[in-house]
XYZ file of C-alpha atoms in Angstrom:
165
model
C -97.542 37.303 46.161
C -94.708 38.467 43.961
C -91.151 37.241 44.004
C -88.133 38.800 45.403
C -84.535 36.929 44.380
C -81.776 38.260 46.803
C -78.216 37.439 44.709
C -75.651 37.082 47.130
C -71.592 36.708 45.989
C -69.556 34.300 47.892
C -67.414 36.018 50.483
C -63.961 36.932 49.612
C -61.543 33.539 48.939
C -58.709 32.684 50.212
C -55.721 31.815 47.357
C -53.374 31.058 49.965
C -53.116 27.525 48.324
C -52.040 27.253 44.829
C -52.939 23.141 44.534
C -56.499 23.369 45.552
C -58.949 23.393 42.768
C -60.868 25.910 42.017
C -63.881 24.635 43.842
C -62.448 24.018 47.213
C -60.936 27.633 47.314
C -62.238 28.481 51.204
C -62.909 31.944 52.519
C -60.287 34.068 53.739
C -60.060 35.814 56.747
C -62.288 38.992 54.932
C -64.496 36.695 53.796
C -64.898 35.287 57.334
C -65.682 38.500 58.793
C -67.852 40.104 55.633
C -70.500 37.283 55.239
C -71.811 37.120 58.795
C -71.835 41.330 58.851
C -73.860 41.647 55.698
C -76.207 38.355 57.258
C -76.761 40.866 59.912
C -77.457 44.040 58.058
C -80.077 41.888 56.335
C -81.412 40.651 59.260
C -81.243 44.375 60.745
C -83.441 45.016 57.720
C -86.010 43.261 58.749
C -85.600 40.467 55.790
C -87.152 37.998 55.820
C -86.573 34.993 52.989
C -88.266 31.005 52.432
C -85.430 29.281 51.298
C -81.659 29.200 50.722
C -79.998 28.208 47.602
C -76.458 27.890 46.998
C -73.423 26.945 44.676
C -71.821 23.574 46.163
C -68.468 25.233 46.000
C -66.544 25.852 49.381
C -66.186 29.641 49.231
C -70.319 30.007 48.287
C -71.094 26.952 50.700
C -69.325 28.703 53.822
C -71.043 31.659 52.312
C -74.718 30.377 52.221
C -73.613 28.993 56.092
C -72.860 32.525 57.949
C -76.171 33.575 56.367
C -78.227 30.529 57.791
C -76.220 31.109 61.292
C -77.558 34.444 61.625
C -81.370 33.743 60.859
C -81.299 30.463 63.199
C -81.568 28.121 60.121
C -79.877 25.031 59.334
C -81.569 24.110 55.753
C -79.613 25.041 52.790
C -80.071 23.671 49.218
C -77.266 23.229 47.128
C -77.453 23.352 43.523
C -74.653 22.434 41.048
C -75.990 24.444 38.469
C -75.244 27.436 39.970
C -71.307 26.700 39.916
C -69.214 28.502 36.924
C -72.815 29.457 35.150
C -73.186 32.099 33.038
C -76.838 34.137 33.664
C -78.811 31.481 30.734
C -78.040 28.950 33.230
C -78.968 30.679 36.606
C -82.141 32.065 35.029
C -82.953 28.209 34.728
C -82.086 27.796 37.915
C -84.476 30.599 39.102
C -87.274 29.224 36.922
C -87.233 26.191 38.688
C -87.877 27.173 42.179
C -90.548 26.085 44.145
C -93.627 28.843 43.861
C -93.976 27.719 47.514
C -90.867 29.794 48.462
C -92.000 33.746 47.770
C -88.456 35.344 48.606
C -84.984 33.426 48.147
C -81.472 33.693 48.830
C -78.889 32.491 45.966
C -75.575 32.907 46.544
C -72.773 32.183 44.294
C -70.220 33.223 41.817
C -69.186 36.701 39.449
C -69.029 36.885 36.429
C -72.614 35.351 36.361
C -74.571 36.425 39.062
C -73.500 40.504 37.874
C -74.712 39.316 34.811
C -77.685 37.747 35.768
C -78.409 40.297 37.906
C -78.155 43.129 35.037
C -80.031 40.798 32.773
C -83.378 40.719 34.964
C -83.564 43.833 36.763
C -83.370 47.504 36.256
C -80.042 48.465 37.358
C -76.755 49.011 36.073
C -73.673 47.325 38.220
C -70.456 46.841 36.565
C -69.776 44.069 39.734
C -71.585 42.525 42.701
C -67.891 42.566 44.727
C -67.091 39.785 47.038
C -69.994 39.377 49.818
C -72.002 42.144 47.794
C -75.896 41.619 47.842
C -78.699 42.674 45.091
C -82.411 42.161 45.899
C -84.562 41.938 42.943
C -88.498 41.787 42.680
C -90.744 40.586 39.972
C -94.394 41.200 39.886
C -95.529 37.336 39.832
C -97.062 34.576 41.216
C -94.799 32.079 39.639
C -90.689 31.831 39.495
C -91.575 30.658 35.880
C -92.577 34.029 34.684
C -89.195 35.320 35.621
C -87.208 36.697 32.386
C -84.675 39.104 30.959
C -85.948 42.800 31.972
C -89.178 41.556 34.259
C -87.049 42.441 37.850
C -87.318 45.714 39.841
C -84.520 46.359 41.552
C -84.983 47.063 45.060
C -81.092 47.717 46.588
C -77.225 46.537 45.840
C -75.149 46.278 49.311
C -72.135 45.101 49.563
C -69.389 45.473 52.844
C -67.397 48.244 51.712
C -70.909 50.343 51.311
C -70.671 51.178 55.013
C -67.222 51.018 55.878
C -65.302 53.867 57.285
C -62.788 54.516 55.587
């Protein structure tokens, strides 16, 4: 069965409060209302996914959350990796899956997961925006096999796609 890798940015964060670190930034009100909506165009798409893998960070965590609300699922790995990596890192990250798991969900930060998602697929996107999604598919068995220019990509979404302006 070959792989699909949906990259999915945190929702949008909330700078509201100039002491918190970096990490702890929550999501803001946009964020709030973004993440679950683009859970539910995915779900709308019929997508279905084996596992859920996220940056430990609050804005990414909350994130990874709405997602798991929407497709009745409480299990969510977190991975500290994935926090301020650059696309080396992540495709680490993404070699080490579990075959087991066919199709999963990664959510974290920019600049890296653009990156990482121009690095293995197809496309050209100058920035996965806040809550923005990118499937990718790779034509093997194993999450090992996955390198630089092996991904297909199969679509980019992201909120303001739809919105009526």
């Amino acid at each position: 069965m070959a792989k699909q890798l949906l990259l999915v940015r945190h929702g949008k964060s909330d700078w509201g409060n100039v002491n918190l670190k970096d990490f702890d930034r929550p999501l803001n009100k946009r964020g709030k209302e973004n993440a679950p909506e683009m859970a539910e165009r995915l779900l709308n798409k019929g997508f279905k996914f084996d596992l859920i893998v996220s940056s430990p960070a609050k804005r990414a965590k909350s994130t990874a959350k709405y997602f798991a609300e929407t497709y009745k699922t409480e299990e969510i790995n977190y991975e500290e990796l994935i926090y301020e990596a650059g696309s080396n890192t992540l495709l680490k990250v993404v070699n080490d899956f579990d075959d087991a798991a066919d199709t999963v969900i990664m959510f974290g930060h920019n600049p890296g997961f653009t990156d990482l998602a121009n690095l293995l697929g197809d496309g050209d996107i100058y920035n996965i925006p806040t809550a923005g999604m990118v499937l990718l598919s790779f034509p093997f068995e194993s999450w090992k096999m996955v390198s630089a220019g092996t991904g297909e990509q199969v679509f980019f979404d992201y909120p303001k796609n739809s919105d009526e302006i």
